């Protein structure tokens, strides 16, 4: 966990406000259709179904990768988990907004916002996430990665 004088504490008030509502997947598809989004389908690949308190979608991208999106509202709090996978299902990155209380070793300086790398780094499977806190910003990041790969 961060100390009192971390750079995140200095810029926290300038960071993007985290989402409080479900993503407008229709608008997301309109904005990124064809570059990099190929399609958005219902379901996140898990066994849980969508209901009034959750949205589950899978976004397919031009490079064959996909983003499994789970958004939930629990007791008036909004949480998300987005997992970007390669075409063969290997995790590339995942973004989450659930607070991990308890063991401070697993908290980030930007708690509750964090990124899960594909493999643990120095024994940690969570990294800070100060800037990619909504699905539009995350898809834009994926768009840039795909452009750089081509």
XYZ file of N, CA, C and O in Angstrom:
600
model
N 0.852 -1.177 0.000
C 0.000 0.000 0.000
C 0.894 1.235 0.000
O 1.993 1.223 0.498
N 0.367 2.315 -0.496
C 1.143 3.537 -0.663
C 1.376 4.254 0.655
O 0.584 4.153 1.579
N 2.450 4.993 0.691
C 2.713 5.850 1.822
C 1.939 7.154 1.702
O 1.307 7.425 0.689
N 2.019 7.985 2.739
C 1.268 9.240 2.752
C 1.653 10.176 1.617
O 0.855 10.962 1.156
N 2.886 10.110 1.162
C 3.368 11.061 0.165
C 3.483 10.462 -1.228
O 4.234 10.964 -2.046
N 2.736 9.437 -1.534
C 2.840 8.819 -2.854
C 2.359 9.782 -3.932
O 1.570 10.689 -3.686
N 2.839 9.579 -5.140
C 2.414 10.430 -6.246
C 0.921 10.281 -6.516
O 0.274 11.209 -6.965
N 0.339 9.138 -6.210
C -1.107 8.950 -6.416
C -1.893 9.861 -5.483
O -2.929 10.403 -5.875
N -1.433 10.048 -4.267
C -2.133 10.955 -3.350
C -2.093 12.389 -3.874
O -3.041 13.144 -3.718
N -1.010 12.766 -4.523
C -0.866 14.124 -5.034
C -1.798 14.402 -6.208
O -2.232 15.535 -6.396
N -2.103 13.391 -7.016
C -2.937 13.633 -8.194
C -4.338 13.042 -8.086
O -5.153 13.188 -8.997
N -4.654 12.399 -6.976
C -5.943 11.710 -6.820
C -7.135 12.591 -7.211
O -8.052 12.146 -7.875
N -7.151 13.847 -6.820
C -8.295 14.716 -7.118
C -8.401 15.048 -8.603
O -9.453 15.478 -9.064
N -7.341 14.845 -9.359
C -7.353 15.142 -10.789
C -7.716 13.935 -11.651
O -7.909 14.068 -12.844
N -7.786 12.769 -11.036
C -8.074 11.562 -11.788
C -9.526 11.522 -12.230
O -10.403 12.121 -11.613
N -9.747 10.787 -13.296
C -11.091 10.605 -13.830
C -12.009 10.023 -12.759
O -11.617 9.136 -12.009
N -13.229 10.524 -12.712
C -14.219 9.989 -11.788
C -14.589 8.583 -12.232
O -14.872 8.345 -13.402
N -14.580 7.623 -11.329
C -14.929 6.253 -11.713
C -16.402 6.155 -12.101
O -17.217 6.965 -11.669
N -16.742 5.188 -12.927
C -18.140 5.038 -13.331
C -19.024 4.661 -12.149
O -18.568 4.035 -11.198
N -20.264 5.082 -12.226
C -21.238 4.729 -11.200
C -22.440 4.021 -11.804
O -23.350 3.614 -11.088
N -22.461 3.905 -13.129
C -23.573 3.283 -13.836
C -23.033 2.283 -14.850
O -21.867 2.328 -15.223
N -23.926 1.429 -15.322
C -23.551 0.458 -16.345
C -23.115 1.167 -17.619
O -23.608 2.243 -17.951
N -22.182 0.554 -18.326
C -21.702 1.085 -19.591
C -22.827 1.072 -20.619
O -23.607 0.127 -20.684
N -22.882 2.093 -21.447
C -23.797 2.126 -22.586
C -23.094 1.366 -23.723
O -22.298 1.932 -24.469
N -23.357 0.065 -23.807
C -22.662 -0.773 -24.782
C -23.025 -0.404 -26.220
O -22.219 -0.584 -27.127
N -24.230 0.124 -26.446
C -24.607 0.584 -27.786
C -23.739 1.747 -28.232
O -23.242 1.772 -29.361
N -23.537 2.717 -27.343
C -22.674 3.858 -27.653
C -21.228 3.402 -27.830
O -20.533 3.846 -28.744
N -20.775 2.507 -26.960
C -19.406 1.979 -27.068
C -19.195 1.354 -28.451
O -18.189 1.609 -29.109
N -20.167 0.569 -28.896
C -20.059 -0.073 -30.209
C -20.075 0.961 -31.329
O -19.317 0.865 -32.289
N -20.921 1.998 -31.210
C -20.957 3.056 -32.224
C -19.617 3.769 -32.327
O -19.119 4.034 -33.423
N -19.018 4.093 -31.188
C -17.767 4.852 -31.166
C -16.604 4.041 -31.746
O -15.782 4.562 -32.499
N -16.528 2.746 -31.416
C -15.361 1.940 -31.786
C -15.663 0.872 -32.841
O -14.828 -0.003 -33.079
N -16.816 0.924 -33.494
C -17.199 -0.097 -34.469
C -16.181 -0.192 -35.607
O -15.861 0.803 -36.251
N -15.664 -1.388 -35.825
C -14.697 -1.631 -36.894
C -13.270 -1.309 -36.520
O -12.334 -1.749 -37.176
N -13.060 -0.515 -35.495
C -11.710 -0.155 -35.071
C -11.708 0.190 -33.595
O -11.917 1.351 -33.259
N -11.508 -0.696 -32.703
C -11.121 -2.088 -32.871
C -12.263 -3.094 -32.695
O -12.053 -4.281 -32.801
N -13.504 -2.627 -32.402
C -14.583 -3.564 -32.082
C -15.183 -4.178 -33.336
O -15.573 -3.466 -34.269
N -15.273 -5.509 -33.323
C -15.954 -6.244 -34.380
C -17.401 -6.499 -33.963
O -18.335 -6.302 -34.739
N -17.606 -6.927 -32.711
C -18.953 -7.194 -32.218
C -18.986 -7.167 -30.695
O -17.957 -7.313 -30.041
N -20.188 -6.971 -30.165
C -20.431 -7.078 -28.730
C -21.569 -8.070 -28.564
O -22.645 -7.888 -29.141
N -21.323 -9.110 -27.785
C -22.316 -10.166 -27.581
C -22.710 -10.234 -26.116
O -21.906 -9.929 -25.236
N -23.945 -10.669 -25.862
C -24.384 -10.856 -24.477
C -23.645 -12.033 -23.862
O -23.327 -12.999 -24.541
N -23.381 -11.932 -22.571
C -22.672 -12.968 -21.837
C -21.196 -12.662 -21.732
O -20.608 -12.066 -22.624
N -20.602 -13.065 -20.592
C -19.176 -12.806 -20.363
C -18.352 -14.093 -20.384
O -17.188 -14.105 -19.988
N -18.967 -15.186 -20.830
C -18.258 -16.457 -20.887
C -18.335 -17.260 -19.607
O -17.902 -18.396 -19.562
N -18.892 -16.680 -18.558
C -19.038 -17.390 -17.288
C -20.398 -18.065 -17.209
O -21.218 -17.977 -18.115
N -20.634 -18.720 -16.097
C -21.885 -19.457 -15.932
C -23.010 -18.592 -15.371
O -24.171 -18.986 -15.413
N -22.685 -17.396 -14.861
C -23.722 -16.524 -14.295
C -24.472 -15.804 -15.401
O -23.880 -15.384 -16.401
N -25.767 -15.657 -15.204
C -26.569 -14.958 -16.194
C -26.747 -13.500 -15.782
O -26.540 -13.126 -14.637
N -27.150 -12.689 -16.754
C -27.375 -11.282 -16.506
C -28.725 -11.091 -15.820
O -29.667 -11.829 -16.072
N -28.789 -10.102 -14.930
C -30.055 -9.759 -14.284
C -30.088 -8.243 -14.099
O -29.246 -7.528 -14.633
N -31.040 -7.742 -13.337
C -31.190 -6.289 -13.168
C -30.003 -5.643 -12.464
O -29.798 -4.436 -12.578
N -29.209 -6.426 -11.749
C -28.068 -5.858 -11.024
C -26.725 -6.138 -11.706
O -25.674 -5.848 -11.148
N -26.760 -6.688 -12.930
C -25.494 -6.976 -13.609
C -25.632 -6.862 -15.126
O -26.718 -7.030 -15.677
N -24.502 -6.561 -15.764
C -24.382 -6.572 -17.222
C -23.183 -7.442 -17.538
O -22.118 -7.292 -16.935
N -23.362 -8.332 -18.502
C -22.291 -9.244 -18.902
C -22.211 -9.258 -20.417
O -23.189 -9.588 -21.085
N -21.041 -8.870 -20.944
C -20.851 -8.800 -22.385
C -19.464 -9.327 -22.747
O -18.541 -9.300 -21.933
N -19.338 -9.742 -23.997
C -18.039 -10.096 -24.559
C -17.837 -9.249 -25.805
O -18.677 -9.263 -26.705
N -16.744 -8.506 -25.818
C -16.408 -7.650 -26.952
C -15.340 -8.360 -27.769
O -14.304 -8.764 -27.228
N -15.582 -8.514 -29.061
C -14.592 -9.132 -29.955
C -13.915 -8.024 -30.754
O -14.573 -7.112 -31.252
N -12.576 -8.150 -30.865
C -11.773 -7.124 -31.515
C -11.218 -7.609 -32.857
O -11.189 -8.800 -33.142
N -10.730 -6.648 -33.647
C -10.242 -6.923 -34.996
C -9.052 -7.877 -35.028
O -8.825 -8.540 -36.036
N -8.293 -7.982 -33.959
C -7.133 -8.884 -33.934
C -7.494 -10.281 -33.433
O -6.624 -11.124 -33.256
N -8.788 -10.533 -33.187
C -9.222 -11.840 -32.702
C -9.295 -11.935 -31.186
O -9.831 -12.901 -30.649
N -8.756 -10.951 -30.482
C -8.827 -10.974 -29.013
C -10.234 -10.585 -28.580
O -11.065 -10.154 -29.392
N -10.512 -10.740 -27.287
C -11.830 -10.401 -26.758
C -11.685 -9.848 -25.342
O -10.716 -10.129 -24.648
N -12.691 -9.083 -24.962
C -12.748 -8.507 -23.624
C -14.028 -9.006 -22.970
O -15.127 -8.752 -23.449
N -13.858 -9.747 -21.884
C -15.005 -10.263 -21.135
C -15.352 -9.222 -20.070
O -14.513 -8.872 -19.242
N -16.574 -8.705 -20.137
C -16.994 -7.580 -19.297
C -18.071 -8.010 -18.313
O -19.107 -8.543 -18.718
N -17.817 -7.763 -17.044
C -18.799 -8.004 -16.002
C -18.930 -6.726 -15.194
O -17.946 -6.225 -14.652
N -20.145 -6.187 -15.150
C -20.434 -5.001 -14.355
C -21.569 -5.368 -13.396
O -22.534 -6.012 -13.799
N -21.412 -4.964 -12.127
C -22.410 -5.335 -11.116
C -22.719 -4.151 -10.210
O -21.857 -3.318 -9.960
N -23.941 -4.114 -9.753
C -24.345 -3.146 -8.741
C -24.763 -3.948 -7.516
O -25.645 -4.793 -7.596
N -24.079 -3.691 -6.392
C -24.366 -4.382 -5.138
C -24.541 -3.325 -4.052
O -23.608 -2.547 -3.788
N -25.716 -3.297 -3.449
C -26.007 -2.338 -2.380
C -25.625 -0.911 -2.784
O -24.879 -0.216 -2.091
N -26.066 -0.504 -3.944
C -25.864 0.839 -4.504
C -24.411 1.139 -4.876
O -24.083 2.270 -5.224
N -23.515 0.148 -4.812
C -22.131 0.352 -5.238
C -21.924 -0.352 -6.580
O -22.415 -1.454 -6.796
N -21.171 0.289 -7.461
C -20.901 -0.230 -8.798
C -19.514 -0.869 -8.832
O -18.551 -0.267 -8.365
N -19.425 -2.077 -9.376
C -18.149 -2.794 -9.502
C -18.011 -3.315 -10.927
O -19.013 -3.635 -11.568
N -16.773 -3.414 -11.377
C -16.550 -4.016 -12.693
C -15.341 -4.932 -12.672
O -14.451 -4.813 -11.823
N -15.334 -5.843 -13.619
C -14.173 -6.677 -13.915
C -14.170 -6.875 -15.422
O -15.157 -7.334 -15.997
N -13.069 -6.470 -16.066
C -12.911 -6.615 -17.504
C -11.649 -7.434 -17.741
O -10.577 -7.055 -17.258
N -11.772 -8.531 -18.462
C -10.601 -9.366 -18.734
C -10.370 -9.451 -20.230
O -11.209 -9.949 -20.970
N -9.191 -8.978 -20.650
C -8.802 -9.001 -22.054
C -8.028 -10.287 -22.301
O -7.063 -10.582 -21.591
N -8.462 -11.036 -23.300
C -7.865 -12.334 -23.622
C -7.453 -12.388 -25.081
O -8.114 -11.802 -25.938
N -6.396 -13.132 -25.343
C -5.996 -13.377 -26.724
C -7.000 -14.337 -27.359
O -7.886 -14.875 -26.691
N -6.855 -14.556 -28.636
C -7.782 -15.425 -29.370
C -7.853 -16.828 -28.771
O -8.896 -17.463 -28.762
N -6.727 -17.309 -28.221
C -6.703 -18.661 -27.643
C -7.151 -18.694 -26.170
O -7.104 -19.733 -25.529
N -7.576 -17.549 -25.622
C -8.087 -17.496 -24.252
C -7.059 -17.147 -23.196
O -7.381 -17.087 -22.009
N -5.824 -16.876 -23.584
C -4.778 -16.482 -22.640
C -5.023 -15.052 -22.156
O -5.263 -14.161 -22.965
N -4.961 -14.856 -20.832
C -5.182 -13.515 -20.281
C -4.063 -12.581 -20.698
O -2.886 -12.886 -20.556
N -4.458 -11.391 -21.194
C -3.511 -10.327 -21.516
C -3.442 -9.343 -20.341
O -2.375 -9.041 -19.850
N -4.593 -8.827 -19.919
C -4.717 -7.896 -18.793
C -6.134 -7.998 -18.261
O -7.049 -8.378 -19.004
N -6.318 -7.611 -17.023
C -7.665 -7.518 -16.464
C -7.723 -6.278 -15.578
O -6.733 -5.918 -14.938
N -8.874 -5.620 -15.565
C -9.088 -4.419 -14.779
C -10.208 -4.692 -13.786
O -11.215 -5.301 -14.137
N -10.061 -4.225 -12.561
C -11.086 -4.439 -11.553
C -11.281 -3.217 -10.687
O -10.403 -2.354 -10.593
N -12.450 -3.167 -10.038
C -12.755 -2.032 -9.162
C -13.246 -2.479 -7.787
O -13.820 -1.681 -7.060
N -13.016 -3.727 -7.452
C -13.429 -4.197 -6.128
C -12.290 -4.010 -5.143
O -11.148 -4.338 -5.431
N -12.638 -3.484 -3.998
C -11.648 -3.270 -2.949
C -11.237 -4.609 -2.360
O -12.048 -5.498 -2.185
N -9.964 -4.738 -2.101
C -9.446 -5.963 -1.487
C -8.948 -5.607 -0.098
O -7.807 -5.243 0.090
N -9.838 -5.694 0.851
C -9.489 -5.388 2.234
C -8.662 -6.512 2.836
O -8.321 -7.483 2.182
N -8.349 -6.369 4.081
C -7.591 -7.420 4.761
C -6.108 -7.259 4.547
O -5.512 -6.295 4.988
N -5.507 -8.191 3.846
C -4.068 -8.226 3.635
C -3.614 -7.034 2.792
O -3.883 -6.950 1.595
N -2.922 -6.102 3.413
C -2.494 -4.870 2.747
C -1.506 -5.116 1.615
O -1.343 -4.278 0.734
N -0.872 -6.276 1.596
C 0.056 -6.584 0.499
C -0.668 -6.676 -0.839
O -0.042 -6.543 -1.877
N -1.980 -6.934 -0.808
C -2.733 -7.100 -2.041
C -3.534 -5.857 -2.399
O -4.336 -5.883 -3.309
N -3.295 -4.766 -1.705
C -3.940 -3.505 -2.033
C -2.979 -2.674 -2.867
O -1.770 -2.768 -2.721
N -3.547 -1.849 -3.737
C -2.722 -0.981 -4.580
C -2.852 0.465 -4.110
O -3.754 0.799 -3.341
N -1.973 1.308 -4.614
C -2.028 2.731 -4.275
C -3.301 3.387 -4.797
O -3.689 4.434 -4.314
N -3.930 2.774 -5.795
C -5.142 3.337 -6.384
C -6.378 2.547 -5.968
O -7.396 2.580 -6.644
N -6.273 1.831 -4.855
C -7.372 1.018 -4.334
C -8.671 1.821 -4.349
O -8.657 2.978 -3.941
N -9.745 1.273 -4.864
C -9.976 -0.117 -5.244
C -9.633 -0.439 -6.693
O -9.807 -1.563 -7.138
N -9.156 0.542 -7.449
C -8.886 0.326 -8.876
C -7.537 -0.339 -9.061
O -6.538 0.094 -8.498
N -7.520 -1.385 -9.878
C -6.288 -2.139 -10.071
C -6.308 -2.859 -11.418
O -7.345 -2.971 -12.061
N -5.126 -3.313 -11.809
C -4.941 -4.092 -13.039
C -4.293 -5.405 -12.649
O -3.395 -5.430 -11.797
N -4.756 -6.466 -13.262
C -4.135 -7.778 -13.083
C -3.296 -8.071 -14.322
O -3.845 -8.199 -15.414
N -1.965 -8.150 -14.183
C -1.133 -8.531 -15.332
C -1.336 -10.013 -15.639
O -1.895 -10.753 -14.831
N -0.874 -10.459 -16.817
C -1.050 -11.874 -17.167
C -0.321 -12.820 -16.215
O -0.769 -13.928 -15.970
N 0.789 -12.360 -15.652
C 1.565 -13.158 -14.698
C 1.953 -12.261 -13.527
O 2.125 -11.058 -13.687
N 2.087 -12.855 -12.370
C 2.463 -12.089 -11.178
C 3.810 -11.410 -11.385
O 4.712 -11.966 -12.012
N 3.917 -10.188 -10.884
C 5.165 -9.423 -10.949
C 5.672 -9.285 -9.521
O 4.973 -8.734 -8.668
N 6.860 -9.811 -9.256
C 7.428 -9.789 -7.905
C 6.452 -10.374 -6.887
O 6.290 -9.843 -5.784
N 5.753 -11.411 -7.280
C 4.832 -12.084 -6.392
C 3.466 -11.425 -6.253
O 2.609 -11.917 -5.541
N 3.253 -10.318 -6.927
C 1.978 -9.603 -6.830
C 1.206 -9.771 -8.133
O 1.779 -9.687 -9.213
N -0.101 -10.007 -7.985
C -0.911 -10.154 -9.193
C -1.813 -8.937 -9.416
O -2.744 -8.980 -10.192
N -1.498 -7.829 -8.731
C -2.273 -6.596 -8.879
C -1.327 -5.404 -9.002
O -0.329 -5.316 -8.314
N -1.678 -4.476 -9.902
C -0.897 -3.261 -10.091
C -1.840 -2.060 -10.020
O -3.054 -2.206 -10.139
N -1.270 -0.880 -9.829
C -2.082 0.334 -9.737
C -2.810 0.616 -11.042
O -2.354 0.235 -12.115
N -3.943 1.298 -10.944
C -4.701 1.731 -12.110
C -5.272 3.110 -11.821
O -6.361 3.249 -11.277
N -4.521 4.122 -12.191
C -4.967 5.482 -11.954
C -5.789 6.071 -13.073
O -6.539 7.009 -12.855
N -5.701 5.520 -14.273
C -6.260 6.222 -15.423
C -7.267 5.443 -16.256
O -8.087 6.042 -16.926
N -7.236 4.143 -16.272
C -8.141 3.345 -17.116
C -9.251 2.777 -16.243
O -9.232 1.614 -15.876
N -10.234 3.631 -15.944
C -11.257 3.278 -14.961
C -12.635 3.081 -15.564
O -13.560 2.753 -14.846
N -12.801 3.333 -16.840
C -14.094 3.073 -17.468
C -13.854 2.319 -18.770
O -12.745 2.299 -19.302
N -14.897 1.699 -19.276
C -14.743 0.812 -20.423
C -14.331 1.561 -21.687
O -13.603 1.025 -22.511
N -14.736 2.813 -21.836
C -14.329 3.586 -23.016
C -12.808 3.784 -23.009
O -12.145 3.614 -24.027
N -12.226 4.141 -21.873
C -10.775 4.331 -21.776
C -10.034 3.020 -21.987
O -8.967 2.989 -22.624
N -10.579 1.927 -21.486
C -9.933 0.618 -21.635
C -9.963 0.171 -23.085
O -8.956 -0.301 -23.624
N -11.103 0.341 -23.758
C -11.179 -0.038 -25.177
C -10.264 0.841 -26.013
O -9.615 0.369 -26.955
N -10.152 2.115 -25.666
C -9.229 2.990 -26.385
C -7.789 2.504 -26.217
O -7.023 2.473 -27.186
N -7.416 2.099 -25.010
C -6.084 1.544 -24.779
C -5.869 0.296 -25.634
O -4.824 0.151 -26.285
N -6.847 -0.590 -25.663
C -6.747 -1.810 -26.479
C -6.626 -1.439 -27.956
O -5.841 -2.049 -28.695
N -7.350 -0.427 -28.389
C -7.255 0.042 -29.777
C -5.813 0.434 -30.111
O -5.283 0.059 -31.158
N -5.158 1.170 -29.219
C -3.775 1.595 -29.461
C -2.826 0.403 -29.499
O -1.925 0.339 -30.340
N -3.021 -0.555 -28.603
C -2.160 -1.754 -28.584
C -2.313 -2.507 -29.893
O -1.324 -2.937 -30.496
N -3.537 -2.690 -30.352
C -3.775 -3.409 -31.616
C -3.138 -2.650 -32.780
O -2.502 -3.259 -33.646
N -3.272 -1.315 -32.799
C -2.655 -0.519 -33.872
C -1.140 -0.685 -33.871
O -0.519 -0.809 -34.916
N -0.539 -0.717 -32.690
C 0.930 -0.845 -32.601
C 1.393 -2.221 -33.033
O 2.504 -2.375 -33.538
N 0.557 -3.250 -32.838
C 0.937 -4.603 -33.238
C 0.899 -4.773 -34.750
O 1.553 -5.642 -35.285
N 0.099 -3.948 -35.406
C -0.025 -4.069 -36.867
C 0.982 -3.200 -37.519
O 1.270 -2.513 -38.124
